[in-house]
Short mmCIF file of C-alpha atoms (C1' of nucleotides) in Angstrom, two decimals:
data_model
loop_
_atom_site.label_atom_id
_atom_site.label_comp_id
_atom_site.label_asym_id
_atom_site.label_seq_id
_atom_site.Cartn_x
_atom_site.Cartn_y
_atom_site.Cartn_z
CA MET A 1 40.85 -4.00 9.75
CA ASP A 2 39.41 -2.88 13.04
CA SER A 3 37.37 -0.13 11.53
CA TYR A 4 33.94 -1.22 10.33
CA ASP A 5 33.96 1.64 7.79
CA VAL A 6 36.49 -0.39 5.85
CA MET A 7 34.71 -3.69 6.07
CA PRO A 8 32.76 -4.61 2.96
CA GLY A 9 30.17 -6.58 4.88
CA HIS A 10 29.34 -3.63 7.07
CA LEU A 11 29.06 -1.24 4.15
CA VAL A 12 26.87 -3.64 2.21
CA ARG A 13 24.59 -3.97 5.22
CA ARG A 14 24.22 -0.22 5.46
CA LEU A 15 23.57 0.17 1.75
CA GLN A 16 20.97 -2.55 1.86
CA GLN A 17 19.16 -0.81 4.68
CA ALA A 18 19.24 2.52 2.94
CA ALA A 19 18.01 0.87 -0.26
CA VAL A 20 15.01 -0.61 1.52
CA ALA A 21 14.15 2.69 3.17
CA ILE A 22 14.46 4.59 -0.12
CA PHE A 23 12.34 2.04 -1.96
CA GLN A 24 9.55 2.12 0.58
CA ALA A 25 9.54 5.90 0.74
CA GLU A 26 9.26 6.29 -3.04
CA VAL A 27 6.61 3.61 -3.36
CA ALA A 28 4.63 5.16 -0.51
CA ARG A 29 4.74 8.45 -2.40
CA ALA A 30 3.00 6.62 -5.26
CA GLY A 31 0.31 5.53 -2.82
CA TYR A 32 1.38 1.94 -2.27
CA ASP A 33 2.66 -0.08 0.67
CA MET A 34 5.06 -2.63 -0.76
CA THR A 35 8.50 -3.87 0.24
CA PRO A 36 11.35 -4.40 -2.25
CA VAL A 37 11.10 -8.10 -1.56
CA GLN A 38 7.40 -8.17 -2.36
CA TYR A 39 7.99 -6.10 -5.48
CA ALA A 40 10.67 -8.47 -6.78
CA ALA A 41 8.47 -11.48 -6.17
CA LEU A 42 5.48 -9.87 -7.87
CA THR A 43 7.57 -8.85 -10.87
CA ALA A 44 9.02 -12.33 -11.19
CA VAL A 45 5.57 -13.88 -11.24
CA ARG A 46 4.44 -11.41 -13.88
CA VAL A 47 7.34 -12.45 -16.10
CA ASN A 48 6.70 -16.13 -15.35
CA PRO A 49 2.96 -16.66 -14.99
CA GLY A 50 1.99 -19.96 -13.38
CA ILE A 51 5.34 -20.40 -11.69
CA ASP A 52 5.43 -22.45 -8.48
CA GLN A 53 6.86 -21.09 -5.22
CA ALA A 54 10.05 -23.11 -5.22
CA THR A 55 11.00 -22.05 -8.73
CA LEU A 56 10.14 -18.46 -7.87
CA ALA A 57 12.44 -18.66 -4.85
CA GLY A 58 15.34 -19.83 -7.02
CA LEU A 59 14.62 -17.17 -9.61
CA ILE A 60 14.99 -14.27 -7.22
CA ALA A 61 17.30 -15.94 -4.69
CA TYR A 62 14.88 -16.09 -1.78
CA ASP A 63 14.93 -18.67 0.90
CA ARG A 64 12.13 -21.18 0.49
CA THR A 65 10.79 -20.50 3.96
CA THR A 66 10.76 -16.78 3.31
CA ILE A 67 8.77 -17.05 0.10
CA THR A 68 5.81 -18.53 1.96
CA GLY A 69 5.29 -15.39 4.01
CA VAL A 70 5.96 -13.04 1.11
CA VAL A 71 3.40 -14.80 -1.06
CA ASP A 72 1.00 -14.83 1.89
CA ARG A 73 1.13 -11.05 2.14
CA LEU A 74 0.91 -10.47 -1.60
CA THR A 75 -2.11 -12.75 -1.71
CA GLN A 76 -3.72 -10.94 1.21
CA LYS A 77 -3.27 -7.65 -0.60
CA GLY A 78 -4.97 -9.14 -3.63
CA PHE A 79 -1.93 -8.89 -5.90
CA LEU A 80 -1.37 -12.64 -6.32
CA THR A 81 -3.41 -15.82 -6.51
CA ARG A 82 -2.06 -19.14 -5.19
CA GLU A 83 -3.63 -22.38 -6.39
CA PRO A 84 -2.62 -26.02 -6.23
CA SER A 85 -0.90 -27.27 -9.36
CA GLU A 86 -2.75 -29.86 -11.41
CA THR A 87 0.37 -31.67 -12.50
CA ASP A 88 2.13 -31.74 -9.11
CA ARG A 89 -0.12 -31.77 -6.11
CA ARG A 90 2.68 -30.60 -3.83
CA ALA A 91 3.18 -27.36 -5.73
CA ARG A 92 1.26 -24.09 -5.59
CA ILE A 93 0.85 -22.11 -8.81
CA LEU A 94 1.09 -18.32 -8.71
CA GLN A 95 -0.59 -15.71 -10.92
CA VAL A 96 -0.60 -11.92 -10.83
CA THR A 97 -4.11 -10.52 -10.43
CA GLU A 98 -5.53 -7.54 -12.23
CA ARG A 99 -4.88 -5.45 -9.15
CA GLY A 100 -1.34 -6.76 -9.08
CA HIS A 101 -0.74 -5.67 -12.66
CA THR A 102 -2.15 -2.25 -11.89
CA ALA A 103 0.06 -1.89 -8.84
CA LEU A 104 3.19 -2.87 -10.74
CA ARG A 105 2.34 -0.37 -13.46
CA GLU A 106 1.66 2.45 -11.02
CA ILE A 107 4.74 2.04 -8.87
CA GLN A 108 7.12 1.59 -11.80
CA PRO A 109 8.28 5.24 -11.82
CA ALA A 110 8.81 5.14 -8.06
CA VAL A 111 10.99 2.06 -8.41
CA GLU A 112 13.15 3.71 -11.04
CA GLN A 113 13.42 6.83 -8.93
CA ALA A 114 14.49 4.72 -5.96
CA GLN A 115 17.33 3.23 -7.99
CA ARG A 116 18.52 6.69 -8.95
CA ILE A 117 18.42 7.95 -5.38
CA MET A 118 20.29 4.90 -4.17
CA LEU A 119 23.14 5.65 -6.56
CA ARG A 120 23.02 9.42 -6.25
CA GLY A 121 26.54 9.52 -4.85
CA LEU A 122 28.01 8.23 -8.10
CA ASP A 123 28.25 9.80 -11.55
CA GLU A 124 27.18 7.88 -14.63
CA THR A 125 30.56 6.24 -15.23
CA GLU A 126 30.94 5.25 -11.61
CA SER A 127 27.42 3.86 -11.45
CA GLN A 128 28.06 1.55 -14.35
CA GLU A 129 31.37 0.40 -12.91
CA PHE A 130 29.79 -0.11 -9.52
CA MET A 131 26.99 -2.19 -10.97
CA ARG A 132 29.47 -4.26 -12.95
CA LEU A 133 31.61 -4.99 -9.90
CA LEU A 134 28.56 -5.61 -7.74
CA ALA A 135 27.17 -8.15 -10.18
CA LYS A 136 30.56 -9.82 -10.49
CA THR A 137 30.96 -10.04 -6.72
CA VAL A 138 27.49 -11.46 -6.24
CA GLY A 139 28.00 -13.99 -9.00
CA ALA A 140 31.14 -15.31 -7.33
CA VAL A 141 29.46 -15.97 -3.98
CA ASN A 142 26.09 -17.11 -5.25
CA GLU A 143 26.31 -20.68 -4.02
CA LEU A 144 27.54 -19.65 -0.59
CA SER A 145 24.15 -18.50 0.65
CA ARG A 146 21.25 -20.73 1.54
CA ALA A 147 19.21 -19.17 -1.24
CA PRO A 148 21.34 -19.11 -4.39
CA LEU A 149 19.99 -17.84 -7.66
CA LYS A 150 18.96 -20.70 -9.92
CA ALA A 151 18.70 -20.42 -13.67
CA THR A 152 15.23 -20.98 -15.09
CA ARG A 153 14.60 -24.40 -16.56
CA MET B 1 14.52 -2.37 -15.94
CA ASP B 2 12.28 -5.37 -15.52
CA SER B 3 15.11 -7.72 -14.76
CA TYR B 4 16.06 -7.86 -11.09
CA ASP B 5 19.62 -8.90 -12.07
CA VAL B 6 20.12 -5.33 -13.17
CA MET B 7 18.61 -3.68 -10.14
CA PRO B 8 21.15 -2.43 -7.63
CA GLY B 9 18.83 -2.96 -4.68
CA HIS B 10 18.34 -6.59 -5.53
CA LEU B 11 22.04 -7.24 -6.01
CA VAL B 12 22.90 -5.52 -2.75
CA ARG B 13 20.34 -7.63 -0.94
CA ARG B 14 21.87 -10.81 -2.35
CA LEU B 15 25.39 -9.73 -1.49
CA GLN B 16 24.34 -8.86 2.02
CA GLN B 17 22.84 -12.29 2.50
CA ALA B 18 25.89 -14.05 1.13
CA ALA B 19 28.10 -11.90 3.36
CA VAL B 20 26.19 -12.91 6.46
CA ALA B 21 26.32 -16.59 5.54
CA ILE B 22 30.04 -16.42 4.80
CA PHE B 23 30.75 -14.62 8.04
CA GLN B 24 28.83 -17.07 10.17
CA ALA B 25 30.41 -20.07 8.45
CA GLU B 26 33.95 -18.79 8.98
CA VAL B 27 33.30 -17.80 12.58
CA ALA B 28 31.70 -21.16 13.29
CA ARG B 29 34.84 -22.80 11.92
CA ALA B 30 36.73 -20.90 14.63
CA GLY B 31 34.38 -22.38 17.21
CA TYR B 32 32.15 -19.38 17.81
CA ASP B 33 28.51 -18.54 17.23
CA MET B 34 28.35 -14.85 16.45
CA THR B 35 26.54 -12.79 13.84
CA PRO B 36 28.19 -9.98 11.86
CA VAL B 37 25.94 -7.54 13.67
CA GLN B 38 27.03 -8.80 17.07
CA TYR B 39 30.65 -8.73 16.00
CA ALA B 40 30.45 -5.13 14.85
CA ALA B 41 28.80 -4.07 18.08
CA LEU B 42 31.33 -5.89 20.22
CA THR B 43 34.23 -4.41 18.26
CA ALA B 44 32.79 -0.93 18.58
CA VAL B 45 32.51 -1.28 22.35
CA ARG B 46 36.08 -2.52 22.56
CA VAL B 47 37.27 0.59 20.72
CA ASN B 48 35.01 2.81 22.86
CA PRO B 49 34.85 1.35 26.37
CA GLY B 50 32.05 2.73 28.50
CA ILE B 51 29.99 3.82 25.54
CA ASP B 52 26.21 4.00 25.99
CA GLN B 53 23.80 2.17 23.72
CA ALA B 54 22.54 5.18 21.83
CA THR B 55 26.02 6.36 20.93
CA LEU B 56 26.96 2.83 19.96
CA ALA B 57 23.95 2.68 17.66
CA GLY B 58 25.03 5.85 15.90
CA LEU B 59 28.59 4.63 15.62
CA ILE B 60 27.74 1.49 13.69
CA ALA B 61 24.50 2.70 12.10
CA TYR B 62 22.11 0.42 13.96
CA ASP B 63 18.57 1.23 14.76
CA ARG B 64 18.10 2.08 18.43
CA THR B 65 15.47 -0.60 18.89
CA THR B 66 17.74 -3.20 17.29
CA ILE B 67 20.67 -2.44 19.57
CA THR B 68 18.68 -3.48 22.63
CA GLY B 69 18.34 -7.05 21.40
CA VAL B 70 21.89 -7.26 20.11
CA VAL B 71 23.30 -6.11 23.44
CA ASP B 72 20.94 -8.50 25.21
CA ARG B 73 22.40 -11.44 23.36
CA LEU B 74 26.00 -10.32 23.75
CA THR B 75 25.40 -9.90 27.46
CA GLN B 76 23.81 -13.34 27.71
CA LYS B 77 26.85 -14.85 26.05
CA GLY B 78 29.03 -13.11 28.58
CA PHE B 79 30.84 -10.90 26.07
CA LEU B 80 29.46 -7.59 27.31
CA THR B 81 28.41 -5.99 30.58
CA ARG B 82 25.60 -3.43 30.73
CA GLU B 83 25.36 -1.12 33.72
CA PRO B 84 23.48 2.08 34.48
CA SER B 85 25.51 5.22 33.93
CA GLU B 86 26.34 7.24 37.02
CA THR B 87 26.15 10.57 35.25
CA ASP B 88 22.95 9.90 33.26
CA ARG B 89 20.47 7.56 34.85
CA ARG B 90 18.73 6.98 31.54
CA ALA B 91 21.83 5.54 29.89
CA ARG B 92 23.37 2.09 30.07
CA ILE B 93 27.15 1.82 29.95
CA LEU B 94 28.75 -1.04 28.01
CA GLN B 95 32.06 -2.81 28.59
CA VAL B 96 33.69 -5.78 26.87
CA THR B 97 34.34 -8.63 29.31
CA GLU B 98 37.46 -10.76 29.42
CA ARG B 99 35.58 -13.44 27.52
CA GLY B 100 34.55 -10.86 24.98
CA HIS B 101 38.16 -9.83 24.39
CA THR B 102 39.18 -13.45 24.00
CA ALA B 103 36.39 -14.09 21.53
CA LEU B 104 37.31 -11.07 19.44
CA ARG B 105 40.93 -12.14 19.38
CA GLU B 106 40.12 -15.71 18.41
CA ILE B 107 37.70 -14.96 15.61
CA GLN B 108 39.83 -12.22 14.07
CA PRO B 109 41.37 -14.50 11.40
CA ALA B 110 37.92 -15.86 10.52
CA VAL B 111 36.61 -12.34 10.01
CA GLU B 112 39.45 -11.46 7.68
CA GLN B 113 38.96 -14.68 5.79
CA ALA B 114 35.26 -13.90 5.42
CA GLN B 115 36.09 -10.54 3.84
CA ARG B 116 38.36 -12.24 1.35
CA ILE B 117 35.78 -14.84 0.43
CA MET B 118 33.13 -12.19 0.01
CA LEU B 119 35.26 -10.41 -2.57
CA ARG B 120 36.70 -13.50 -4.20
CA GLY B 121 35.13 -12.61 -7.53
CA LEU B 122 37.27 -9.49 -7.85
CA ASP B 123 40.99 -9.04 -8.34
CA GLU B 124 42.97 -6.65 -6.16
CA THR B 125 42.40 -3.58 -8.33
CA GLU B 126 38.70 -4.29 -8.67
CA SER B 127 38.32 -4.89 -4.94
CA GLN B 128 39.77 -1.51 -4.12
CA GLU B 129 37.62 0.22 -6.70
CA PHE B 130 34.54 -1.63 -5.50
CA MET B 131 35.20 -0.63 -1.90
CA ARG B 132 35.74 2.96 -2.93
CA LEU B 133 32.47 3.11 -4.87
CA LEU B 134 30.61 1.24 -2.15
CA ALA B 135 31.77 3.67 0.53
CA LYS B 136 30.93 6.62 -1.70
CA THR B 137 27.45 5.28 -2.40
CA VAL B 138 26.75 4.58 1.26
CA GLY B 139 27.99 8.01 2.27
CA ALA B 140 25.59 9.70 -0.12
CA VAL B 141 22.50 7.94 1.27
CA ASN B 142 23.48 7.85 4.92
CA GLU B 143 20.76 10.15 6.19
CA LEU B 144 18.04 8.38 4.20
CA SER B 145 17.84 5.42 6.55
CA ARG B 146 16.37 5.42 10.03
CA ALA B 147 19.76 4.51 11.45
CA PRO B 148 22.34 6.86 9.93
CA LEU B 149 25.97 6.74 10.94
CA LYS B 150 26.79 9.48 13.41
CA ALA B 151 30.26 10.87 13.99
CA THR B 152 31.69 10.36 17.45
CA ARG B 153 31.52 13.30 19.79
"C1'" DT C 1 6.74 -51.98 -9.33
"C1'" DT C 2 8.34 -51.18 -4.82
"C1'" DC C 3 11.51 -48.70 -2.17
"C1'" DT C 4 14.27 -44.82 -1.37
"C1'" DA C 5 15.71 -40.33 -1.98
"C1'" DT C 6 14.22 -35.98 -3.23
"C1'" DT C 7 11.21 -32.18 -3.56
"C1'" DG C 8 7.33 -28.45 -2.51
"C1'" DA C 9 5.30 -26.21 1.09
"C1'" DT C 10 4.96 -25.13 5.67
"C1'" DC C 11 6.00 -24.58 10.68
"C1'" DA C 12 8.52 -23.44 15.05
"C1'" DG C 13 12.11 -20.84 16.71
"C1'" DT C 14 15.80 -17.19 16.47
"C1'" DA C 15 18.03 -12.77 14.81
"C1'" DT C 16 18.04 -8.56 12.47
"C1'" DA C 17 15.45 -4.11 11.05
"C1'" DC C 18 11.90 -1.00 11.34
"C1'" DT C 19 7.29 1.88 12.93
"C1'" DG C 20 5.30 3.95 16.49
"C1'" DA C 21 4.52 4.26 21.40
"C1'" DT C 22 5.85 4.70 26.35
"C1'" DT C 23 8.58 5.72 30.47
"C1'" DA C 24 12.12 7.88 32.89
"C1'" DT C 25 15.35 11.32 32.82
"C1'" DC C 26 17.80 15.32 31.42
"C1'" DA C 27 18.67 20.06 29.52
"C1'" DG C 28 17.55 24.53 28.40
"C1'" DT C 29 14.32 28.26 28.83
"C1'" DA C 30 10.86 31.48 30.70
"C1'" DT D 1 12.37 27.05 39.65
"C1'" DA D 2 8.72 25.19 36.89
"C1'" DC D 3 7.98 23.87 32.24
"C1'" DT D 4 8.89 22.22 27.71
"C1'" DG D 5 11.26 19.69 24.58
"C1'" DA D 6 14.64 16.32 23.75
"C1'" DT D 7 16.88 12.01 24.77
"C1'" DA D 8 17.99 6.80 26.45
"C1'" DA D 9 16.05 2.60 26.66
"C1'" DT D 10 12.51 -0.45 25.92
"C1'" DC D 11 8.20 -2.64 24.14
"C1'" DA D 12 4.57 -4.32 20.87
"C1'" DG D 13 3.91 -5.44 16.33
"C1'" DT D 14 5.37 -6.46 11.43
"C1'" DA D 15 8.60 -8.14 7.66
"C1'" DT D 16 12.54 -10.31 6.04
"C1'" DA D 17 16.13 -14.26 6.54
"C1'" DC D 18 17.66 -18.41 8.21
"C1'" DT D 19 18.07 -23.39 10.84
"C1'" DG D 20 16.10 -27.50 11.22
"C1'" DA D 21 11.99 -30.27 11.19
"C1'" DT D 22 7.70 -32.31 9.23
"C1'" DC D 23 4.39 -33.97 5.83
"C1'" DA D 24 2.67 -35.08 1.45
"C1'" DA D 25 3.84 -36.19 -3.03
"C1'" DT D 26 6.96 -37.26 -6.75
"C1'" DA D 27 10.88 -39.34 -9.20
"C1'" DG D 28 14.44 -42.49 -9.89
"C1'" DA D 29 16.67 -46.80 -8.94
"C1'" DA D 30 16.75 -51.66 -7.96
#
DNA sequence: TTCTATTGATCAGTATACTGATTATCAGTA
DNA sequence: TACTGATAATCAGTATACTGATCAATAGAA
């Protein structure tokens, strides 16, 4: 177990880094500058308009302190609005702007292409098996990270 | 493809984060404060005494600008020494100290335990298949990241 | 209803990762 | 040998992640 090539953690780290690089390259090709993290957050808000930051964090398994900066940058780019909630004055309500919707629509093909490139080493059968095992693995360690996925209320 | 649960990049990101948390928790239980990244670097130097930073980076697929900080911290903790090379005045030669060897020895069980916890959702057959597919996937995208793995000379 | 515990957001500080630049040095060529 | 291009290390700046703290506001219990 001395060899890092055999260690799952090391391989996952490398795949994660490649995935980020691939994503950014494909999205840049579509004319946008957006990270995978920003994309996931934006997509989650589109599916759940008016969501607050804490719920969003649980939905996509982000740390609560990370979400602040991510939303900051998406707001700066004009893709999100952040307003105080009327029912809970602690919370900030998020909405996707028109520009945000346009961006999501226009980078959609790039995102799908990025997924394909990421799995280009596997054939169709292997890809499905890999995804199944990956999801199963992640599900079993969900509560062990500071930012576990939380089911929507 | 709207759901991030189905997106490989998102799942890999979550697994990576869980893996880091698991690793640090197990290592802390053994009385040490070391990140997976620092551990991999230290292990690689142990296997390749006198390696320079650039070669080390290629060996474990780290970005060259990242390795500087990692080595900084390992040196500060007294686990590594960094000295100018005598044959190439640009290069810095790395060696594991006595304390570094002790640390590696003492956290070894924790590292193995972390691997097991990370894969606790899979049975033995699934684990092996997952590792095979993971390695295959990583191999196919190696050159797409800024820090590809490079074979030893 | 008052008190306590919790929660939403944020901040300061640290550790990866990466982009792009710089500096010193080396290697290979004209 | 002088020059050019490549390489080793580092730096400044940005974006995740996380630890631990704070503050305002809410919710639940006594």
